[in-house]
Structure formats: structure tokens, C-alpha cells
Amino acid sequence: MSQVAAIPAPIPVRIPVRQILPYAIFAGVLFLVVMYFVSTEQGALSLFSGTYLHELVHDGRHLLGFPCH
């Protein structure tokens, strides 16, 4: 006895760009801020004085290949 079942074709979900755009912009700005603090802070373009922020992102700096000393 053989039974054949028809499997419906998957319907792709369409996500409008208008719904994704605010999240993409937020993620992009957040990425740029994090990359600034990891790569540039405590250098020539330092916004904060002291070494606290440098020590906070020190290991991330080396992990991403940015020299810091």
C-alpha cells in the first residue's frame, strides 16, 4: 500500500524595507559608536580624558587587531 501526500510549496515571507530600515540605521549607528570607542578613543581624537575607557576596551582592541601601545 502506497500513500502519496502532496506537500505544499513554502511561501516566502516578504518583509518590506520600510520595516527594516529603522533597525538597520540603529544597528549601523551603534556599530560606528562601538568601533569608535574600540579603535580611536584615547588616541589623537580622544573625547574623554584618563585611561578608564582605554582599559575598558583594551582586550577588544587587541582582539580586533588595533594597536594601542
PDB file of C-alpha atoms in Angstrom:
ATOM      1  CA  MET A   1       0.000   0.000   0.000  1.00  0.00           C
ATOM      2  CA  SER A   2       1.490   3.268  -1.072  1.00  0.00           C
ATOM      3  CA  GLN A   3       0.188   6.621   0.029  1.00  0.00           C
ATOM      4  CA  VAL A   4       1.332   9.827  -1.585  1.00  0.00           C
ATOM      5  CA  ALA A   5       0.844  13.101   0.247  1.00  0.00           C
ATOM      6  CA  ALA A   6       1.119  16.427  -1.510  1.00  0.00           C
ATOM      7  CA  ILE A   7       3.478  18.763   0.306  1.00  0.00           C
ATOM      8  CA  PRO A   8       2.613  22.406  -0.260  1.00  0.00           C
ATOM      9  CA  ALA A   9       5.395  24.610  -1.596  1.00  0.00           C
ATOM     10  CA  PRO A  10       6.765  27.026   1.013  1.00  0.00           C
ATOM     11  CA  ILE A  11       5.611  30.604   0.584  1.00  0.00           C
ATOM     12  CA  PRO A  12       8.430  33.132   1.103  1.00  0.00           C
ATOM     13  CA  VAL A  13       7.778  35.799   3.697  1.00  0.00           C
ATOM     14  CA  ARG A  14       8.134  39.307   2.307  1.00  0.00           C
ATOM     15  CA  ILE A  15       9.434  41.933   4.717  1.00  0.00           C
ATOM     16  CA  PRO A  16       9.062  45.495   3.462  1.00  0.00           C
ATOM     17  CA  VAL A  17      12.195  47.651   3.573  1.00  0.00           C
ATOM     18  CA  ARG A  18      10.261  50.312   5.489  1.00  0.00           C
ATOM     19  CA  GLN A  19      10.014  47.923   8.432  1.00  0.00           C
ATOM     20  CA  ILE A  20      13.707  47.004   8.407  1.00  0.00           C
ATOM     21  CA  LEU A  21      15.204  50.445   7.748  1.00  0.00           C
ATOM     22  CA  PRO A  22      14.901  51.939  11.289  1.00  0.00           C
ATOM     23  CA  TYR A  23      16.521  48.859  12.839  1.00  0.00           C
ATOM     24  CA  ALA A  24      19.272  48.835  10.212  1.00  0.00           C
ATOM     25  CA  ILE A  25      20.046  52.509  10.844  1.00  0.00           C
ATOM     26  CA  PHE A  26      20.093  51.964  14.621  1.00  0.00           C
ATOM     27  CA  ALA A  27      22.392  48.947  14.268  1.00  0.00           C
ATOM     28  CA  GLY A  28      24.693  50.893  11.932  1.00  0.00           C
ATOM     29  CA  VAL A  29      24.979  53.864  14.302  1.00  0.00           C
ATOM     30  CA  LEU A  30      25.547  51.555  17.271  1.00  0.00           C
ATOM     31  CA  PHE A  31      28.254  49.726  15.323  1.00  0.00           C
ATOM     32  CA  LEU A  32      30.011  53.002  14.465  1.00  0.00           C
ATOM     33  CA  VAL A  33      29.927  54.195  18.086  1.00  0.00           C
ATOM     34  CA  VAL A  34      31.352  50.896  19.364  1.00  0.00           C
ATOM     35  CA  MET A  35      34.045  50.884  16.675  1.00  0.00           C
ATOM     36  CA  TYR A  36      34.995  54.464  17.593  1.00  0.00           C
ATOM     37  CA  PHE A  37      35.487  53.570  21.237  1.00  0.00           C
ATOM     38  CA  VAL A  38      37.402  50.396  20.458  1.00  0.00           C
ATOM     39  CA  SER A  39      39.621  51.822  17.718  1.00  0.00           C
ATOM     40  CA  THR A  40      40.139  55.538  18.286  1.00  0.00           C
ATOM     41  CA  GLU A  41      39.393  56.510  21.881  1.00  0.00           C
ATOM     42  CA  GLN A  42      42.471  57.525  23.912  1.00  0.00           C
ATOM     43  CA  GLY A  43      44.265  58.427  20.728  1.00  0.00           C
ATOM     44  CA  ALA A  44      44.569  61.666  18.771  1.00  0.00           C
ATOM     45  CA  LEU A  45      40.778  62.126  18.640  1.00  0.00           C
ATOM     46  CA  SER A  46      40.073  61.383  22.293  1.00  0.00           C
ATOM     47  CA  LEU A  47      36.750  62.616  23.707  1.00  0.00           C
ATOM     48  CA  PHE A  48      37.361  61.537  27.315  1.00  0.00           C
ATOM     49  CA  SER A  49      40.444  62.158  29.416  1.00  0.00           C
ATOM     50  CA  GLY A  50      42.036  59.479  31.556  1.00  0.00           C
ATOM     51  CA  THR A  51      42.707  55.808  30.930  1.00  0.00           C
ATOM     52  CA  TYR A  52      39.497  54.230  32.268  1.00  0.00           C
ATOM     53  CA  LEU A  53      37.845  53.891  28.865  1.00  0.00           C
ATOM     54  CA  HIS A  54      41.074  52.666  27.303  1.00  0.00           C
ATOM     55  CA  GLU A  55      41.371  49.907  29.880  1.00  0.00           C
ATOM     56  CA  LEU A  56      37.691  49.001  29.423  1.00  0.00           C
ATOM     57  CA  VAL A  57      38.086  48.273  25.698  1.00  0.00           C
ATOM     58  CA  HIS A  58      41.745  47.180  25.822  1.00  0.00           C
ATOM     59  CA  ASP A  59      41.177  43.468  25.163  1.00  0.00           C
ATOM     60  CA  GLY A  60      38.626  44.170  22.442  1.00  0.00           C
ATOM     61  CA  ARG A  61      41.195  46.400  20.789  1.00  0.00           C
ATOM     62  CA  HIS A  62      43.732  43.585  20.594  1.00  0.00           C
ATOM     63  CA  LEU A  63      41.089  41.040  19.593  1.00  0.00           C
ATOM     64  CA  LEU A  64      40.131  43.192  16.567  1.00  0.00           C
ATOM     65  CA  GLY A  65      43.769  43.869  15.661  1.00  0.00           C
ATOM     66  CA  PHE A  66      44.015  47.541  16.654  1.00  0.00           C
ATOM     67  CA  PRO A  67      47.355  48.510  18.148  1.00  0.00           C
ATOM     68  CA  CYS A  68      47.208  50.562  21.316  1.00  0.00           C
ATOM     69  CA  HIS A  69      50.723  50.609  22.774  1.00  0.00           C
TER      70      HIS A  69
END
